[in-house]
Amino acid sequence: DTSGLLMVAKNDAAHEFLAQQLVDKTSTRKYITLVHGVIIEDEGEIIAPVGRDPKNRKRMLVTSKNAKDAQTNFRVLERFHGYTLIECQLLTGRTHQVRVHFKYISHPVVGDPVYGPRKTYDTKGQALHAKTLGFIHPTTKEYMEFNSELPSEFVETLDKIKGE
């Protein structure tokens, strides 16, 4: 349910080249998300290992068992009554990383049916958007960066929250 940009490789060589950039932390991945609660700090980092939930194989969680290091840096863009709009930069690429990390610090993503609270803001999907994607092109070796505007559903949710 995450909107925005996605990295796709056309062949095995491109896949390996792009995957290495994720390992080397040389790619740029920024997300915009709306989370429950008001985050007091203007910026921060979440460093917590992410692994599969042994009780539910479809879910991930912060755990020390069979987990991989994960780091999400964030900065607050705007605070609302009961919510915070943030920009996240992923330094690692774990499955569901943003969703798991913000649940871990008690600020789950709004509209998240897996990691969020049962009672959440009425959205059309989770409020998580892959805004910026940057990488070195596998063939040209040039750095490329792409940006994606927030989808209308996300903007509508923000407008409703601002009006409360």
Coordinates of N, CA and C in Angstrom, one line a residue:
D1 N 0.8 -1.2 0.0 CA 0.0 0.0 0.0 C 0.8 1.3 0.0
T2 N 2.2 1.2 -0.1 CA 3.0 2.3 -0.1 C 2.9 2.9 -1.5
S3 N 2.7 4.2 -1.6 CA 2.7 4.9 -2.9 C 4.1 5.4 -3.2
G4 N 4.2 5.9 -4.5 CA 5.5 6.5 -4.8 C 6.4 5.7 -5.7
L5 N 7.7 5.9 -5.6 CA 8.7 5.4 -6.5 C 9.1 4.0 -6.1
L6 N 9.6 3.2 -7.1 CA 10.0 1.9 -6.9 C 11.2 1.6 -7.8
M7 N 12.2 1.0 -7.3 CA 13.4 0.6 -8.1 C 13.2 -0.8 -8.7
V8 N 13.4 -0.9 -10.0 CA 13.2 -2.1 -10.7 C 14.4 -2.3 -11.6
A9 N 15.0 -3.5 -11.6 CA 16.1 -3.8 -12.5 C 15.6 -4.6 -13.7
K10 N 16.2 -4.3 -14.9 CA 15.8 -5.0 -16.1 C 16.5 -6.3 -16.3
N11 N 17.6 -6.5 -15.7 CA 18.4 -7.8 -15.9 C 19.2 -8.1 -14.6
D12 N 19.8 -9.2 -14.6 CA 20.6 -9.7 -13.4 C 21.7 -8.7 -13.1
A13 N 22.4 -8.3 -14.1 CA 23.6 -7.4 -13.9 C 23.2 -6.1 -13.3
A14 N 22.1 -5.5 -13.8 CA 21.5 -4.3 -13.2 C 21.1 -4.5 -11.8
H15 N 20.4 -5.7 -11.5 CA 20.0 -6.0 -10.2 C 21.1 -6.1 -9.2
E16 N 22.2 -6.7 -9.6 CA 23.3 -6.9 -8.7 C 24.0 -5.5 -8.4
F17 N 24.1 -4.6 -9.5 CA 24.7 -3.3 -9.3 C 23.8 -2.4 -8.4
L18 N 22.5 -2.5 -8.6 CA 21.6 -1.7 -7.7 C 21.6 -2.2 -6.3
A19 N 21.6 -3.5 -6.2 CA 21.6 -4.2 -4.8 C 22.8 -3.8 -4.1
Q20 N 24.0 -3.7 -4.7 CA 25.2 -3.4 -4.1 C 25.1 -2.0 -3.5
Q21 N 24.5 -1.1 -4.2 CA 24.3 0.3 -3.8 C 23.5 0.3 -2.5
L22 N 22.5 -0.6 -2.3 CA 21.8 -0.7 -1.1 C 22.7 -1.1 0.0
V23 N 23.5 -2.1 -0.3 CA 24.4 -2.7 0.7 C 25.4 -1.6 1.1
D24 N 26.0 -0.8 0.1 CA 27.0 0.2 0.4 C 26.4 1.5 0.9
K25 N 25.1 1.6 1.0 CA 24.3 2.7 1.5 C 24.7 4.0 0.6
T26 N 24.8 3.8 -0.7 CA 25.0 4.9 -1.6 C 23.8 5.4 -2.3
S27 N 22.7 4.6 -2.2 CA 21.5 5.0 -2.9 C 20.7 6.0 -1.9
T28 N 19.8 6.8 -2.5 CA 19.0 7.7 -1.7 C 17.6 7.2 -1.7
R29 N 17.0 7.0 -0.5 CA 15.6 6.6 -0.4 C 14.9 7.5 0.7
K30 N 14.0 8.3 0.3 CA 13.3 9.2 1.3 C 11.8 8.9 1.1
Y31 N 11.2 8.8 2.3 CA 9.8 8.6 2.4 C 9.1 9.7 3.2
I32 N 7.9 10.0 2.8 CA 7.0 10.9 3.6 C 6.0 10.0 4.3
T33 N 5.8 10.2 5.6 CA 4.8 9.4 6.3 C 4.1 10.2 7.3
L34 N 2.8 9.9 7.6 CA 2.1 10.5 8.7 C 1.9 9.4 9.8
V35 N 2.4 9.8 11.0 CA 2.3 8.8 12.1 C 1.4 9.3 13.2
H36 N 1.0 8.3 14.0 CA 0.1 8.6 15.1 C 1.0 9.3 16.2
G37 N 0.4 10.2 16.9 CA 1.1 10.9 18.0 C 2.0 12.0 17.6
V38 N 2.4 12.8 18.5 CA 3.3 14.0 18.2 C 4.7 13.6 18.6
I39 N 5.6 13.6 17.6 CA 7.0 13.4 17.9 C 7.6 14.7 18.3
I40 N 8.2 14.8 19.5 CA 8.7 16.0 20.1 C 10.0 16.5 19.4
E41 N 10.9 15.5 19.2 CA 12.2 15.9 18.6 C 12.0 16.3 17.1
D42 N 12.8 17.3 16.7 CA 12.7 17.8 15.3 C 13.3 16.8 14.3
E43 N 14.3 16.0 14.8 CA 14.9 15.0 14.0 C 15.4 13.9 14.9
G44 N 15.7 12.8 14.3 CA 16.2 11.7 15.1 C 16.6 10.5 14.2
E45 N 17.0 9.4 14.9 CA 17.3 8.2 14.1 C 16.8 7.0 14.9
I46 N 16.4 6.0 14.2 CA 16.0 4.8 14.8 C 16.9 3.7 14.4
I47 N 17.7 3.2 15.3 CA 18.6 2.1 15.0 C 18.2 0.9 15.8
A48 N 17.5 0.0 15.1 CA 17.0 -1.2 15.7 C 16.9 -2.4 14.7
P49 N 17.4 -3.5 15.0 CA 17.4 -4.7 14.1 C 16.0 -5.1 13.8
V50 N 15.7 -5.5 12.5 CA 14.4 -5.9 12.1 C 14.5 -7.4 11.6
G51 N 13.6 -8.2 12.1 CA 13.5 -9.6 11.7 C 12.1 -10.0 11.5
R52 N 11.9 -11.2 11.1 CA 10.6 -11.8 10.9 C 10.0 -12.2 12.3
D53 N 8.7 -11.9 12.4 CA 7.9 -12.2 13.6 C 7.7 -13.7 13.6
P54 N 8.3 -14.4 14.7 CA 8.1 -15.9 14.7 C 6.7 -16.4 14.9
K55 N 5.8 -15.5 15.3 CA 4.4 -15.9 15.5 C 3.6 -15.6 14.3
N56 N 4.1 -14.8 13.4 CA 3.3 -14.4 12.2 C 4.3 -14.1 11.1
R57 N 4.6 -15.1 10.2 CA 5.6 -15.0 9.2 C 5.4 -13.8 8.2
K58 N 4.2 -13.3 8.1 CA 4.0 -12.1 7.2 C 4.4 -10.8 7.8
R59 N 4.6 -10.8 9.1 CA 5.0 -9.6 9.8 C 6.5 -9.5 10.2
M60 N 7.0 -8.3 10.3 CA 8.3 -8.1 10.8 C 8.2 -7.4 12.1
L61 N 9.3 -7.4 12.9 CA 9.4 -6.7 14.1 C 10.8 -6.4 14.5
V62 N 11.0 -5.5 15.5 CA 12.3 -5.2 16.0 C 12.6 -6.4 17.0
T63 N 13.7 -7.1 16.7 CA 14.1 -8.2 17.5 C 15.6 -8.5 17.4
S64 N 16.1 -9.2 18.3 CA 17.5 -9.5 18.2 C 17.7 -10.9 17.5
K65 N 16.6 -11.7 17.4 CA 16.8 -13.0 16.8 C 16.6 -13.0 15.3
N66 N 17.6 -13.6 14.6 CA 17.5 -13.7 13.2 C 17.1 -12.4 12.5
A67 N 17.7 -11.3 13.0 CA 17.4 -10.0 12.5 C 18.6 -9.4 11.8
K68 N 18.4 -8.3 11.0 CA 19.4 -7.6 10.4 C 19.4 -6.1 10.9
D69 N 20.6 -5.5 11.0 CA 20.6 -4.1 11.4 C 19.8 -3.3 10.5
A70 N 19.1 -2.3 11.1 CA 18.3 -1.4 10.3 C 18.4 0.0 10.9
Q71 N 18.5 1.0 10.0 CA 18.6 2.4 10.5 C 17.7 3.3 9.6
T72 N 16.8 4.1 10.3 CA 15.9 5.0 9.7 C 16.2 6.4 10.3
N73 N 16.6 7.4 9.6 CA 16.7 8.7 10.0 C 15.5 9.5 9.7
F74 N 15.1 10.4 10.5 CA 13.8 11.2 10.3 C 13.9 12.6 10.7
R75 N 13.1 13.4 10.1 CA 12.9 14.8 10.5 C 11.5 15.2 10.4
V76 N 11.0 16.0 11.4 CA 9.6 16.4 11.4 C 9.4 17.5 10.4
L77 N 8.3 17.3 9.6 CA 7.9 18.3 8.6 C 6.8 19.2 9.2
E78 N 5.9 18.6 9.9 CA 4.8 19.3 10.5 C 4.1 18.5 11.6
R79 N 3.6 19.2 12.6 CA 2.9 18.6 13.7 C 1.5 19.0 13.7
F80 N 0.6 18.0 14.1 CA -0.8 18.3 14.1 C -1.3 17.8 15.5
H81 N -2.6 18.0 15.7 CA -3.2 17.5 17.0 C -3.3 15.9 16.9
G82 N -2.4 15.3 17.5 CA -2.4 13.8 17.5 C -1.6 13.1 16.4
Y83 N -1.0 13.9 15.5 CA -0.3 13.3 14.4 C 1.0 14.1 14.1
T84 N 1.9 13.4 13.4 CA 3.1 14.1 12.9 C 3.5 13.6 11.5
L85 N 3.8 14.6 10.7 CA 4.2 14.4 9.3 C 5.7 14.4 9.3
I86 N 6.3 13.3 8.8 CA 7.7 13.2 8.8 C 8.3 12.8 7.5
E87 N 9.6 13.2 7.3 CA 10.4 12.7 6.2 C 11.4 11.7 6.7
C88 N 11.5 10.5 6.2 CA 12.4 9.5 6.6 C 13.4 9.2 5.5
Q89 N 14.6 9.0 5.9 CA 15.7 8.5 5.0 C 16.1 7.2 5.5
L90 N 16.0 6.2 4.6 CA 16.5 4.8 4.9 C 17.9 4.7 4.6
L91 N 18.7 4.2 5.7 CA 20.1 3.9 5.5 C 20.3 2.4 5.2
T92 N 19.3 1.6 5.5 CA 19.2 0.2 5.2 C 17.9 -0.1 4.5
G93 N 17.8 -1.3 4.0 CA 16.5 -1.6 3.3 C 15.9 -2.9 3.7
R94 N 15.3 -2.8 4.9 CA 14.6 -4.0 5.4 C 13.1 -4.0 5.0
T95 N 12.6 -5.2 4.9 CA 11.2 -5.3 4.7 C 10.3 -4.6 5.7
H96 N 9.5 -3.7 5.3 CA 8.5 -2.9 6.1 C 9.3 -2.1 7.1
Q97 N 10.5 -1.7 6.8 CA 11.4 -1.0 7.8 C 10.7 0.3 8.4
V98 N 10.2 1.2 7.6 CA 9.6 2.4 8.2 C 8.4 2.0 9.1
R99 N 7.6 1.2 8.6 CA 6.4 0.8 9.4 C 6.8 0.1 10.7
V100 N 7.8 -0.8 10.7 CA 8.2 -1.5 11.9 C 8.9 -0.5 12.9
H101 N 9.8 0.3 12.3 CA 10.5 1.3 13.2 C 9.6 2.2 13.9
F102 N 8.6 2.8 13.2 CA 7.7 3.8 13.9 C 6.8 3.1 14.8
K103 N 6.4 1.9 14.5 CA 5.6 1.1 15.5 C 6.4 0.9 16.8
Y104 N 7.7 0.6 16.6 CA 8.6 0.3 17.7 C 8.8 1.5 18.6
I105 N 8.7 2.7 18.1 CA 8.9 3.9 18.9 C 7.5 4.5 19.3
S106 N 6.5 3.7 19.2 CA 5.1 4.0 19.5 C 4.5 5.1 18.7
H107 N 4.8 5.2 17.5 CA 4.3 6.2 16.5 C 4.0 5.5 15.2
P108 N 3.0 4.5 15.2 CA 2.7 3.8 14.0 C 2.2 4.6 12.9
V109 N 2.4 4.1 11.6 CA 2.0 4.8 10.4 C 0.4 4.9 10.4
V110 N -0.1 6.0 10.1 CA -1.6 6.2 10.0 C -2.1 5.3 8.8
G111 N -3.2 4.6 9.1 CA -3.8 3.8 8.1 C -3.1 2.4 7.8
D112 N -2.1 2.1 8.6 CA -1.4 0.8 8.4 C -2.2 -0.3 9.0
P113 N -2.7 -1.2 8.2 CA -3.6 -2.3 8.7 C -2.8 -3.4 9.4
V114 N -1.5 -3.5 9.2 CA -0.7 -4.5 9.8 C 0.0 -4.1 11.1
Y115 N 0.6 -2.9 11.1 CA 1.4 -2.4 12.2 C 0.7 -1.3 13.0
G116 N -0.3 -0.8 12.5 CA -1.0 0.4 13.1 C -2.0 -0.1 14.1
P117 N -2.6 0.9 14.8 CA -3.7 0.5 15.8 C -5.0 0.1 15.0
R118 N -5.8 -0.6 15.7 CA -7.1 -1.0 15.1 C -7.9 0.2 14.7
K119 N -7.9 1.2 15.6 CA -8.6 2.5 15.3 C -7.6 3.5 14.8
T120 N -7.7 3.8 13.5 CA -6.8 4.7 12.9 C -7.6 5.7 12.1
Y121 N -6.9 6.7 11.6 CA -7.6 7.7 10.8 C -8.1 7.1 9.5
D122 N -9.3 7.4 9.1 CA -9.9 6.8 7.9 C -9.2 7.3 6.7
T123 N -8.2 6.5 6.2 CA -7.5 6.8 5.0 C -7.8 5.8 3.9
K124 N -7.3 6.0 2.7 CA -7.5 5.0 1.6 C -6.1 4.4 1.5
G125 N -5.7 3.6 2.5 CA -4.4 3.0 2.5 C -3.5 3.6 3.5
Q126 N -2.4 3.1 3.7 CA -1.4 3.6 4.7 C -0.8 5.0 4.2
A127 N -0.6 5.9 5.1 CA 0.0 7.2 4.8 C 1.5 7.1 4.7
L128 N 2.0 6.4 3.7 CA 3.5 6.2 3.5 C 3.7 6.3 2.0
H129 N 4.6 7.2 1.7 CA 4.9 7.6 0.3 C 6.4 7.6 0.0
A130 N 6.8 6.8 -1.0 CA 8.2 6.8 -1.4 C 8.5 8.0 -2.3
K131 N 9.0 9.1 -1.7 CA 9.1 10.4 -2.4 C 10.3 10.5 -3.3
T132 N 11.5 10.1 -2.8 CA 12.7 10.4 -3.5 C 13.5 9.1 -3.6
L133 N 14.0 8.8 -4.8 CA 14.8 7.7 -5.1 C 16.0 8.1 -5.9
G134 N 17.2 7.9 -5.4 CA 18.4 8.2 -6.2 C 19.4 7.1 -6.2
F135 N 20.1 6.9 -7.3 CA 21.0 5.8 -7.5 C 22.0 6.1 -8.6
I136 N 23.0 5.3 -8.7 CA 23.9 5.4 -9.8 C 23.4 4.4 -10.9
H137 N 23.2 4.9 -12.1 CA 22.6 4.1 -13.2 C 23.6 2.9 -13.5
P138 N 23.1 1.7 -13.6 CA 24.0 0.5 -13.9 C 24.8 0.6 -15.2
T139 N 24.2 1.3 -16.2 CA 24.9 1.3 -17.5 C 25.7 2.6 -17.6
T140 N 25.1 3.8 -17.4 CA 25.8 5.1 -17.6 C 26.7 5.4 -16.5
K141 N 26.5 4.9 -15.3 CA 27.3 5.2 -14.1 C 27.1 6.6 -13.6
E142 N 26.0 7.2 -14.1 CA 25.6 8.6 -13.7 C 24.6 8.5 -12.5
Y143 N 24.8 9.4 -11.6 CA 23.8 9.5 -10.5 C 22.5 10.1 -11.0
M144 N 21.4 9.4 -10.7 CA 20.1 9.9 -11.1 C 19.2 10.0 -9.9
E145 N 18.4 11.0 -9.8 CA 17.5 11.1 -8.7 C 16.1 11.5 -9.2
F146 N 15.1 10.8 -8.6 CA 13.7 11.0 -9.0 C 12.9 11.4 -7.8
N147 N 11.8 12.2 -8.0 CA 10.9 12.6 -7.0 C 9.5 12.4 -7.4
S148 N 8.6 12.1 -6.4 CA 7.2 11.8 -6.7 C 6.4 12.7 -5.7
E149 N 5.4 13.4 -6.3 CA 4.5 14.2 -5.4 C 3.6 13.2 -4.6
L150 N 3.1 13.8 -3.5 CA 2.2 13.0 -2.7 C 0.9 12.7 -3.5
P151 N 0.3 11.5 -3.4 CA -0.9 11.2 -4.1 C -2.1 12.0 -3.5
S152 N -3.1 12.2 -4.2 CA -4.3 13.0 -3.8 C -4.9 12.5 -2.5
E153 N -4.9 11.1 -2.3 CA -5.5 10.6 -1.1 C -4.7 11.0 0.2
F154 N -3.4 11.1 0.0 CA -2.5 11.5 1.1 C -2.8 12.9 1.4
V155 N -2.8 13.8 0.4 CA -3.1 15.2 0.5 C -4.4 15.5 1.2
E156 N -5.4 14.7 0.8 CA -6.8 14.8 1.3 C -6.8 14.5 2.8
T157 N -6.0 13.5 3.2 CA -5.9 13.1 4.6 C -5.3 14.3 5.4
L158 N -4.2 14.8 4.9 CA -3.5 15.9 5.5 C -4.5 17.1 5.7
D159 N -5.2 17.4 4.6 CA -6.1 18.6 4.7 C -7.2 18.4 5.8
K160 N -7.7 17.1 5.9 CA -8.7 16.8 6.9 C -8.1 17.0 8.3
I161 N -6.9 16.5 8.5 CA -6.3 16.6 9.8 C -6.0 18.1 10.2
K162 N -5.5 18.9 9.2 CA -5.3 20.3 9.4 C -6.5 21.0 9.8
G163 N -7.7 20.6 9.3 CA -9.0 21.2 9.6 C -9.5 20.9 10.9
E164 N -9.0 19.9 11.6 CA -9.5 19.5 12.9 C -9.0 20.4 14.0

